mmCIF file of C-alpha atoms in Angstrom:
data_model
loop_
_atom_site.group_PDB
_atom_site.id
_atom_site.type_symbol
_atom_site.label_atom_id
_atom_site.label_comp_id
_atom_site.label_asym_id
_atom_site.label_seq_id
_atom_site.Cartn_x
_atom_site.Cartn_y
_atom_site.Cartn_z
ATOM 1 C CA UNK A 238 -100.058 164.584 296.245
ATOM 2 C CA UNK A 239 -102.474 162.693 297.171
ATOM 3 C CA UNK A 240 -103.431 160.257 299.775
ATOM 4 C CA UNK A 241 -105.214 158.129 297.203
ATOM 5 C CA UNK A 242 -101.997 158.198 295.052
ATOM 6 C CA UNK A 243 -100.105 157.597 297.756
ATOM 7 C CA UNK A 244 -101.824 154.525 299.307
ATOM 8 C CA UNK A 245 -101.774 153.658 295.658
ATOM 9 C CA UNK A 246 -98.034 153.092 295.084
ATOM 10 C CA UNK A 247 -97.830 151.707 298.339
ATOM 11 C CA UNK A 248 -100.651 148.916 297.342
ATOM 12 C CA UNK A 249 -97.997 146.125 297.507
ATOM 13 C CA UNK A 250 -97.458 147.133 301.356
ATOM 14 C CA UNK A 251 -100.883 147.163 302.110
ATOM 15 C CA UNK A 252 -101.282 143.833 300.543
ATOM 16 C CA UNK A 253 -98.237 142.315 302.639
ATOM 17 C CA UNK A 254 -99.360 144.162 305.964
ATOM 18 C CA UNK A 255 -102.777 142.097 305.206
ATOM 19 C CA UNK A 256 -101.385 139.515 304.267
ATOM 20 C CA UNK A 257 -99.615 139.170 307.327
ATOM 21 C CA UNK A 258 -102.444 140.008 309.936
ATOM 22 C CA UNK A 259 -104.852 137.392 308.641
ATOM 23 C CA UNK A 260 -102.063 135.058 309.268
ATOM 24 C CA UNK A 261 -101.298 136.507 312.892
ATOM 25 C CA UNK A 262 -104.264 136.253 313.279
ATOM 26 C CA UNK A 263 -105.013 132.642 312.836
ATOM 27 C CA UNK A 264 -101.644 131.406 314.357
ATOM 28 C CA UNK A 265 -103.035 133.326 317.216
ATOM 29 C CA UNK A 266 -106.165 131.380 317.206
ATOM 30 C CA UNK A 267 -104.241 128.247 316.237
ATOM 31 C CA UNK A 268 -102.315 128.686 319.364
ATOM 32 C CA UNK A 269 -104.985 129.223 322.356
ATOM 33 C CA UNK A 270 -104.639 133.036 322.598
ATOM 34 C CA UNK A 271 -108.306 133.594 323.922
ATOM 35 C CA UNK A 272 -110.098 136.576 321.138
ATOM 36 C CA UNK A 273 -109.555 139.956 322.949
ATOM 37 C CA UNK A 274 -105.517 139.619 322.899
ATOM 38 C CA UNK A 275 -105.917 138.774 319.448
ATOM 39 C CA UNK A 276 -108.427 141.473 319.145
ATOM 40 C CA UNK A 277 -105.674 143.784 320.407
ATOM 41 C CA UNK A 278 -102.766 142.182 318.862
ATOM 42 C CA UNK A 279 -104.393 143.401 315.661
ATOM 43 C CA UNK A 280 -105.976 146.659 316.699
ATOM 44 C CA UNK A 281 -102.341 148.367 317.797
ATOM 45 C CA UNK A 282 -100.689 146.502 314.654
ATOM 46 C CA UNK A 283 -103.374 148.472 312.491
ATOM 47 C CA UNK A 284 -102.569 151.046 315.112
ATOM 48 C CA UNK A 285 -99.261 151.454 314.400
ATOM 49 C CA UNK A 286 -99.079 150.812 310.052
ATOM 50 C CA UNK A 287 -101.798 154.108 310.449
ATOM 51 C CA UNK A 288 -99.737 156.815 312.797
ATOM 52 C CA UNK A 289 -96.683 155.104 310.458
ATOM 53 C CA UNK A 290 -98.710 155.773 306.747
ATOM 54 C CA UNK A 291 -99.839 158.700 308.227
ATOM 55 C CA UNK A 292 -96.610 160.177 309.009
ATOM 56 C CA UNK A 293 -94.816 158.687 305.908
ATOM 57 C CA UNK A 294 -97.944 160.650 303.330
ATOM 58 C CA UNK A 295 -96.994 164.453 305.670
ATOM 59 C CA UNK A 296 -93.222 164.328 305.130
ATOM 60 C CA UNK A 297 -93.939 163.103 301.802
ATOM 61 C CA UNK A 298 -96.040 165.622 300.208
ATOM 62 C CA UNK A 299 -94.222 168.671 302.300
ATOM 63 C CA UNK A 300 -91.438 167.265 300.502
ATOM 64 C CA UNK A 301 -93.001 167.352 296.972
ATOM 65 C CA UNK A 302 -94.404 171.231 297.741
ATOM 66 C CA UNK A 303 -91.951 172.638 297.960
ATOM 67 C CA UNK A 304 -90.101 170.790 295.260
ATOM 68 C CA UNK A 305 -92.814 172.066 293.277
ATOM 69 C CA UNK A 306 -92.493 176.006 295.099
ATOM 70 C CA UNK A 307 -88.447 175.774 293.955
ATOM 71 C CA UNK A 308 -89.310 175.166 290.287
ATOM 72 C CA UNK A 309 -92.621 177.905 290.267
ATOM 73 C CA UNK A 310 -90.167 180.146 291.844
ATOM 74 C CA UNK A 311 -86.319 179.974 289.873
ATOM 75 C CA UNK A 312 -86.324 181.539 285.997
ATOM 76 C CA UNK A 313 -83.499 178.367 285.044
ATOM 77 C CA UNK A 314 -85.997 175.678 286.367
ATOM 78 C CA UNK A 315 -82.826 173.191 284.997
ATOM 79 C CA UNK A 316 -81.248 174.003 288.117
ATOM 80 C CA UNK A 317 -83.736 172.182 289.956
ATOM 81 C CA UNK A 318 -81.570 169.571 290.841
ATOM 82 C CA UNK A 319 -79.829 172.543 292.739
ATOM 83 C CA UNK A 320 -82.322 173.664 295.101
ATOM 84 C CA UNK A 321 -84.358 170.427 296.450
ATOM 85 C CA UNK A 322 -84.228 170.237 299.875
ATOM 86 C CA UNK A 323 -82.734 168.098 301.414
ATOM 87 C CA UNK A 324 -83.825 164.809 302.752
ATOM 88 C CA UNK A 325 -82.669 161.877 304.767
ATOM 89 C CA UNK A 326 -84.368 159.539 302.495
ATOM 90 C CA UNK A 327 -81.942 157.274 300.453
ATOM 91 C CA UNK A 328 -84.484 157.436 297.075
ATOM 92 C CA UNK A 329 -84.519 161.321 297.448
ATOM 93 C CA UNK A 330 -80.572 161.142 297.573
ATOM 94 C CA UNK A 331 -79.932 159.041 294.641
ATOM 95 C CA UNK A 332 -82.883 160.742 292.516
ATOM 96 C CA UNK A 333 -80.843 163.857 293.315
ATOM 97 C CA UNK A 334 -77.597 162.763 292.348
ATOM 98 C CA UNK A 335 -79.122 161.305 289.145
ATOM 99 C CA UNK A 336 -81.248 165.250 288.351
ATOM 100 C CA UNK A 337 -77.715 166.686 289.216
ATOM 101 C CA UNK A 338 -75.552 164.512 285.905
ATOM 102 C CA UNK A 339 -78.970 164.927 283.952
ATOM 103 C CA UNK A 340 -79.056 168.814 284.252
ATOM 104 C CA UNK A 341 -74.997 169.198 284.511
ATOM 105 C CA UNK A 342 -74.653 167.331 281.247
ATOM 106 C CA UNK A 343 -77.656 169.616 279.723
ATOM 107 C CA UNK A 344 -76.268 172.885 281.216
ATOM 108 C CA UNK A 345 -73.003 171.403 279.029
ATOM 109 C CA UNK A 346 -75.335 170.859 275.117
ATOM 110 C CA UNK A 347 -76.906 174.147 276.218
ATOM 111 C CA UNK A 348 -73.777 176.030 276.390
ATOM 112 C CA UNK A 349 -72.138 174.661 272.980
ATOM 113 C CA UNK A 350 -75.730 176.055 271.364
ATOM 114 C CA UNK A 351 -74.939 178.696 272.646
ATOM 115 C CA UNK A 352 -71.465 179.335 271.410
ATOM 116 C CA UNK A 353 -72.752 177.875 268.142
ATOM 117 C CA UNK A 354 -75.320 180.416 267.585
ATOM 118 C CA UNK A 355 -72.771 183.134 268.965
ATOM 119 C CA UNK A 356 -70.813 182.278 266.012
ATOM 120 C CA UNK A 357 -73.374 182.130 263.372
ATOM 121 C CA UNK A 358 -74.263 185.254 264.457
ATOM 122 C CA UNK A 359 -71.185 186.664 264.411
ATOM 123 C CA UNK A 360 -70.105 185.262 260.900
ATOM 124 C CA UNK A 361 -73.648 186.332 259.621
ATOM 125 C CA UNK A 362 -72.283 190.313 260.970
ATOM 126 C CA UNK A 363 -69.138 189.838 259.617
ATOM 127 C CA UNK A 364 -70.770 188.780 256.232
ATOM 128 C CA UNK A 365 -73.295 191.419 256.060
ATOM 129 C CA UNK A 366 -70.804 194.332 256.582
ATOM 130 C CA UNK A 367 -68.502 192.194 253.548
ATOM 131 C CA UNK A 368 -71.645 192.358 251.220
ATOM 132 C CA UNK A 369 -72.747 196.219 252.103
ATOM 133 C CA UNK A 370 -69.332 197.170 250.050
ATOM 134 C CA UNK A 371 -70.691 196.120 246.734
ATOM 135 C CA UNK A 372 -73.634 196.909 247.406
ATOM 136 C CA UNK A 373 -73.575 200.371 248.375
ATOM 137 C CA UNK A 374 -70.711 200.143 244.936
ATOM 138 C CA UNK A 375 -73.487 199.184 242.664
ATOM 139 C CA UNK A 376 -75.762 202.020 243.590
ATOM 140 C CA UNK A 377 -72.593 204.246 243.260
ATOM 141 C CA UNK A 378 -72.170 203.064 239.635
ATOM 142 C CA UNK A 379 -75.927 203.239 238.236
ATOM 143 C CA UNK A 380 -76.006 206.857 239.752
ATOM 144 C CA UNK A 381 -73.294 207.906 237.888
ATOM 145 C CA UNK A 382 -73.721 205.244 234.884
ATOM 146 C CA UNK A 383 -77.827 206.477 234.664
ATOM 147 C CA UNK A 384 -76.143 210.487 234.900
ATOM 148 C CA UNK A 385 -73.804 210.722 232.381
ATOM 149 C CA UNK A 386 -75.512 208.020 229.598
ATOM 150 C CA UNK A 387 -79.071 209.357 229.810
ATOM 151 C CA UNK A 388 -80.339 206.908 227.080
ATOM 152 C CA UNK A 389 -79.292 203.321 229.772
ATOM 153 C CA UNK A 390 -81.039 205.660 231.923
ATOM 154 C CA UNK A 391 -83.238 203.314 232.514
ATOM 155 C CA UNK A 392 -81.640 200.479 232.429
ATOM 156 C CA UNK A 393 -79.525 201.749 235.034
ATOM 157 C CA UNK A 394 -82.812 202.679 237.437
ATOM 158 C CA UNK A 395 -84.522 199.092 237.158
ATOM 159 C CA UNK A 396 -80.799 197.887 238.691
ATOM 160 C CA UNK A 397 -80.919 200.388 240.821
ATOM 161 C CA UNK A 398 -83.681 199.241 242.740
ATOM 162 C CA UNK A 399 -83.082 195.744 242.773
ATOM 163 C CA UNK A 400 -79.506 196.646 244.214
ATOM 164 C CA UNK A 401 -81.403 198.263 247.157
ATOM 165 C CA UNK A 402 -83.962 195.091 247.487
ATOM 166 C CA UNK A 403 -80.583 193.465 247.798
ATOM 167 C CA UNK A 404 -79.133 196.094 250.747
ATOM 168 C CA UNK A 405 -83.447 195.262 252.401
ATOM 169 C CA UNK A 406 -82.942 191.736 252.973
ATOM 170 C CA UNK A 407 -79.414 192.402 253.850
ATOM 171 C CA UNK A 408 -80.242 194.344 256.531
ATOM 172 C CA UNK A 409 -82.977 192.563 257.571
ATOM 173 C CA UNK A 410 -80.494 189.979 258.099
ATOM 174 C CA UNK A 411 -77.950 191.555 260.168
ATOM 175 C CA UNK A 412 -80.853 193.130 263.006
ATOM 176 C CA UNK A 413 -82.467 189.785 263.226
ATOM 177 C CA UNK A 414 -79.277 188.773 264.363
ATOM 178 C CA UNK A 415 -78.603 191.828 266.824
ATOM 179 C CA UNK A 416 -81.787 191.908 267.762
ATOM 180 C CA UNK A 417 -81.214 188.904 270.384
ATOM 181 C CA UNK A 418 -77.861 191.206 271.945
ATOM 182 C CA UNK A 419 -79.100 195.030 271.810
ATOM 183 C CA UNK A 420 -77.165 196.200 274.378
ATOM 184 C CA UNK A 421 -73.490 195.738 271.947
ATOM 185 C CA UNK A 422 -75.262 198.010 269.254
ATOM 186 C CA UNK A 423 -77.803 200.076 271.108
ATOM 187 C CA UNK A 424 -76.926 203.854 271.651
ATOM 188 C CA UNK A 425 -80.041 206.386 273.429
ATOM 189 C CA UNK A 426 -80.328 209.765 273.250
ATOM 190 C CA UNK A 427 -82.019 212.279 271.636
ATOM 191 C CA UNK A 428 -83.315 211.852 268.360
ATOM 192 C CA UNK A 429 -85.689 214.266 266.086
ATOM 193 C CA UNK A 430 -87.733 212.224 264.865
ATOM 194 C CA UNK A 431 -88.748 214.504 261.414
ATOM 195 C CA UNK A 432 -84.667 213.694 260.506
ATOM 196 C CA UNK A 433 -85.809 209.653 261.435
ATOM 197 C CA UNK A 434 -88.324 209.899 258.411
ATOM 198 C CA UNK A 435 -86.082 212.013 255.746
ATOM 199 C CA UNK A 436 -83.773 210.238 255.561
ATOM 200 C CA UNK A 437 -86.011 206.719 255.386
ATOM 201 C CA UNK A 438 -87.423 208.439 252.428
ATOM 202 C CA UNK A 439 -84.277 209.445 250.977
ATOM 203 C CA UNK A 440 -83.132 206.289 251.060
ATOM 204 C CA UNK A 441 -86.195 204.743 249.477
ATOM 205 C CA UNK A 442 -86.342 207.783 246.785
ATOM 206 C CA UNK A 443 -86.073 205.679 243.792
ATOM 207 C CA UNK A 444 -88.865 203.004 244.605
ATOM 208 C CA UNK A 445 -91.456 205.558 246.273
ATOM 209 C CA UNK A 446 -90.482 207.523 242.590
ATOM 210 C CA UNK A 447 -90.448 204.540 240.970
ATOM 211 C CA UNK A 448 -94.118 203.062 242.555
ATOM 212 C CA UNK A 449 -95.668 206.983 242.371
ATOM 213 C CA UNK A 450 -95.812 207.100 246.060
ATOM 214 C CA UNK A 451 -96.862 210.306 247.455
ATOM 215 C CA UNK A 452 -95.137 211.006 250.983
ATOM 216 C CA UNK A 453 -96.118 213.286 254.168
ATOM 217 C CA UNK A 454 -94.208 213.974 256.472
ATOM 218 C CA UNK A 455 -94.705 215.848 259.863
ATOM 219 C CA UNK A 456 -93.512 214.827 263.051
ATOM 220 C CA UNK A 457 -91.065 217.834 264.634
ATOM 221 C CA UNK A 458 -91.396 216.237 268.474
ATOM 222 C CA UNK A 459 -88.211 214.721 269.674
ATOM 223 C CA UNK A 460 -87.788 211.292 271.758
ATOM 224 C CA UNK A 461 -85.159 209.177 273.420
ATOM 225 C CA UNK A 462 -84.504 206.470 271.660
ATOM 226 C CA UNK A 463 -81.625 204.308 269.261
ATOM 227 C CA UNK A 464 -82.016 206.647 265.201
ATOM 228 C CA UNK A 465 -80.797 204.078 263.752
ATOM 229 C CA UNK A 466 -83.269 201.158 264.886
ATOM 230 C CA UNK A 467 -86.228 204.152 264.712
ATOM 231 C CA UNK A 468 -84.996 204.163 261.451
ATOM 232 C CA UNK A 469 -84.856 200.107 260.165
ATOM 233 C CA UNK A 470 -88.243 200.047 261.954
ATOM 234 C CA UNK A 471 -89.949 202.099 259.876
ATOM 235 C CA UNK A 472 -88.110 201.360 257.235
ATOM 236 C CA UNK A 473 -89.887 198.311 257.301
ATOM 237 C CA UNK A 474 -93.205 200.291 256.969
ATOM 238 C CA UNK A 475 -92.221 202.365 254.094
ATOM 239 C CA UNK A 476 -91.527 198.329 252.023
ATOM 240 C CA UNK A 477 -95.255 197.438 253.409
ATOM 241 C CA UNK A 478 -96.615 200.229 252.142
ATOM 242 C CA UNK A 479 -95.081 199.726 248.576
ATOM 243 C CA UNK A 480 -95.716 196.500 248.566
ATOM 244 C CA UNK A 481 -99.211 196.472 249.467
ATOM 245 C CA UNK A 482 -100.015 200.229 247.731
ATOM 246 C CA UNK A 483 -103.427 201.291 245.912
ATOM 247 C CA UNK A 484 -104.101 202.886 242.593
ATOM 248 C CA UNK A 485 -103.003 206.334 243.572
ATOM 249 C CA UNK A 486 -100.687 205.199 246.829
ATOM 250 C CA UNK A 487 -99.629 208.123 249.024
ATOM 251 C CA UNK A 488 -98.418 207.960 252.676
ATOM 252 C CA UNK A 489 -98.560 209.781 255.955
ATOM 253 C CA UNK A 490 -95.795 210.162 259.500
ATOM 254 C CA UNK A 491 -96.966 212.041 261.629
ATOM 255 C CA UNK A 492 -96.669 212.468 265.031
ATOM 256 C CA UNK A 493 -98.950 213.081 268.274
ATOM 257 C CA UNK A 494 -97.468 214.253 272.453
ATOM 258 C CA UNK A 495 -99.351 213.158 274.896
ATOM 259 C CA UNK A 496 -99.199 212.906 278.572
ATOM 260 C CA UNK A 497 -96.343 210.547 279.168
ATOM 261 C CA UNK A 498 -95.660 209.501 275.694
ATOM 262 C CA UNK A 499 -94.922 210.952 272.635
ATOM 263 C CA UNK A 500 -97.571 208.711 269.206
ATOM 264 C CA UNK A 501 -95.726 208.099 266.031
ATOM 265 C CA UNK A 502 -98.871 207.435 263.538
ATOM 266 C CA UNK A 503 -97.704 206.060 260.403
ATOM 267 C CA UNK A 504 -100.139 205.710 257.551
ATOM 268 C CA UNK A 505 -101.280 204.269 254.210
ATOM 269 C CA UNK A 506 -103.758 203.892 251.542
ATOM 270 C CA UNK A 507 -103.296 200.805 250.407
ATOM 271 C CA UNK A 508 -105.331 197.190 250.458
ATOM 272 C CA UNK A 509 -105.707 197.332 254.178
ATOM 273 C CA UNK A 510 -105.536 193.478 255.961
ATOM 274 C CA UNK A 511 -108.385 191.474 256.691
ATOM 275 C CA UNK A 512 -109.971 192.169 260.236
ATOM 276 C CA UNK A 513 -109.122 188.395 260.557
ATOM 277 C CA UNK A 514 -105.909 188.294 259.893
ATOM 278 C CA UNK A 515 -104.952 191.264 261.980
ATOM 279 C CA UNK A 516 -103.913 190.381 265.761
ATOM 280 C CA UNK A 517 -101.580 188.187 263.783
ATOM 281 C CA UNK A 518 -99.520 190.120 261.663
ATOM 282 C CA UNK A 519 -96.893 190.516 263.792
ATOM 283 C CA UNK A 520 -96.457 186.806 264.486
ATOM 284 C CA UNK A 521 -92.948 185.150 262.865
ATOM 285 C CA UNK A 522 -93.483 184.158 259.241
ATOM 286 C CA UNK A 523 -97.831 185.176 259.446
ATOM 287 C CA UNK A 524 -98.138 186.649 255.861
ATOM 288 C CA UNK A 525 -102.228 186.899 255.304
ATOM 289 C CA UNK A 526 -104.408 186.714 252.582
ATOM 290 C CA UNK A 527 -101.562 190.257 251.198
ATOM 291 C CA UNK A 528 -98.862 187.669 251.382
ATOM 292 C CA UNK A 529 -99.869 184.786 249.639
ATOM 293 C CA UNK A 530 -102.078 187.359 247.159
ATOM 294 C CA UNK A 531 -98.371 189.315 246.533
ATOM 295 C CA UNK A 532 -96.236 186.119 246.559
ATOM 296 C CA UNK A 533 -93.453 187.543 248.130
ATOM 297 C CA UNK A 534 -94.331 188.272 250.830
ATOM 298 C CA UNK A 535 -91.715 186.771 253.978
ATOM 299 C CA UNK A 536 -94.131 187.426 256.808
ATOM 300 C CA UNK A 537 -90.630 188.501 258.261
ATOM 301 C CA UNK A 538 -90.878 192.496 258.907
ATOM 302 C CA UNK A 539 -93.312 193.229 261.375
ATOM 303 C CA UNK A 540 -92.516 190.327 262.689
ATOM 304 C CA UNK A 541 -89.341 191.734 263.410
ATOM 305 C CA UNK A 542 -90.040 195.704 264.407
ATOM 306 C CA UNK A 543 -91.699 194.030 267.039
ATOM 307 C CA UNK A 544 -89.428 192.367 268.283
ATOM 308 C CA UNK A 545 -87.072 195.421 268.619
ATOM 309 C CA UNK A 546 -90.134 197.967 269.599
ATOM 310 C CA UNK A 547 -89.921 195.383 272.843
ATOM 311 C CA UNK A 548 -85.934 195.635 273.477
ATOM 312 C CA UNK A 549 -86.341 199.389 272.584
ATOM 313 C CA UNK A 550 -88.862 199.756 274.909
ATOM 314 C CA UNK A 551 -91.478 201.110 272.876
ATOM 315 C CA UNK A 552 -95.359 200.302 271.636
ATOM 316 C CA UNK A 553 -95.908 199.069 269.017
ATOM 317 C CA UNK A 554 -99.797 198.733 267.179
ATOM 318 C CA UNK A 555 -101.577 198.658 264.323
ATOM 319 C CA UNK A 556 -105.418 199.081 263.301
ATOM 320 C CA UNK A 557 -106.526 199.280 259.057
ATOM 321 C CA UNK A 558 -109.603 199.130 257.503
ATOM 322 C CA UNK A 559 -108.793 196.255 254.002
ATOM 323 C CA UNK A 560 -109.455 198.283 250.918
ATOM 324 C CA UNK A 561 -108.926 201.697 252.548
ATOM 325 C CA UNK A 562 -105.496 201.596 254.511
ATOM 326 C CA UNK A 563 -102.950 200.637 257.724
ATOM 327 C CA UNK A 564 -102.523 203.202 260.256
ATOM 328 C CA UNK A 565 -98.419 201.879 262.385
ATOM 329 C CA UNK A 566 -98.709 202.912 265.342
ATOM 330 C CA UNK A 567 -95.016 203.592 267.189
ATOM 331 C CA UNK A 568 -95.736 205.312 270.982
ATOM 332 C CA UNK A 569 -92.083 206.685 272.671
ATOM 333 C CA UNK A 570 -92.761 206.396 276.375
ATOM 334 C CA UNK A 571 -91.519 210.115 277.933
ATOM 335 C CA UNK A 572 -90.096 210.587 281.293
ATOM 336 C CA UNK A 573 -91.740 212.908 284.167
ATOM 337 C CA UNK A 574 -88.356 214.143 284.484
ATOM 338 C CA UNK A 575 -87.492 214.765 280.652
ATOM 339 C CA UNK A 576 -91.289 215.892 280.690
ATOM 340 C CA UNK A 577 -91.017 218.534 283.910
ATOM 341 C CA UNK A 578 -87.771 219.648 282.354
ATOM 342 C CA UNK A 579 -89.575 220.759 279.084
ATOM 343 C CA UNK A 580 -92.498 222.822 280.642
ATOM 344 C CA UNK A 581 -92.326 226.733 280.683
ATOM 345 C CA UNK A 582 -91.262 228.387 283.717
#
């Protein structure tokens, strides 16, 4: 709080004192008081007023500085009313009471919204589990029909591919709903990245074959993470590579061990990403030039990958050359205790 703002706020009070000073000076002169006594009286008045203003200014500045420090330190700033420093001023107590009542209403509103979001999220998770049953049934039916009725195999292959797209969209909804509360479906254990990569490729084998995409996997390192969540992240990368594939599509998954981490590299030779789009590919809803040209991009895949990686403590970055392909990096931290335990004796 600035002194000029403080004095401007009390402008009417200062004006009243100024008028009173002139009236008192006029009264003293009319009643025969000497000039020396009048000046002495006015000087004492001004001195007392200055001391009172200085004391009040310092007190108010100390109060608001304390309130701002509390506001900067707490995460839940709507609790400011509970944490305000004590004050003997009537206005401060009244303002504090109003803030408390307002905060109470805000907290109740937030609680209702959170309950509604939780109910909606639980419903979406339940719906996803319910819809997965017919999706799996359609996939099995298509596999059986394609093998038993070769003449109509192409039709059933098309149905299988479309059914796989539905399953991928449903999985995205499920993981998006769970991304806020990872701890509910979170299991850290030693995971073989090669097994996860082969699992993802096998899941998308029909899509890869239909799109004539070659895949190379060379990642024998193990890391401690949640295998199911990493599989979903790799699956989104595979789908992007197929969607933006080049003339002779190829993707490669490999790992490289570093001092304090294991780096998984996902590389393709697709259309690549424009330099101006690269810094924003992990933003929610960002489709970029490729997405607008493709017309089927939602801008949610890589955003969700970044969100899940943040929850898992896995680093995610990308580099790309437009027209030549893209590299995505997953950096898994390795604890020094685990690294030292694996060193040969």
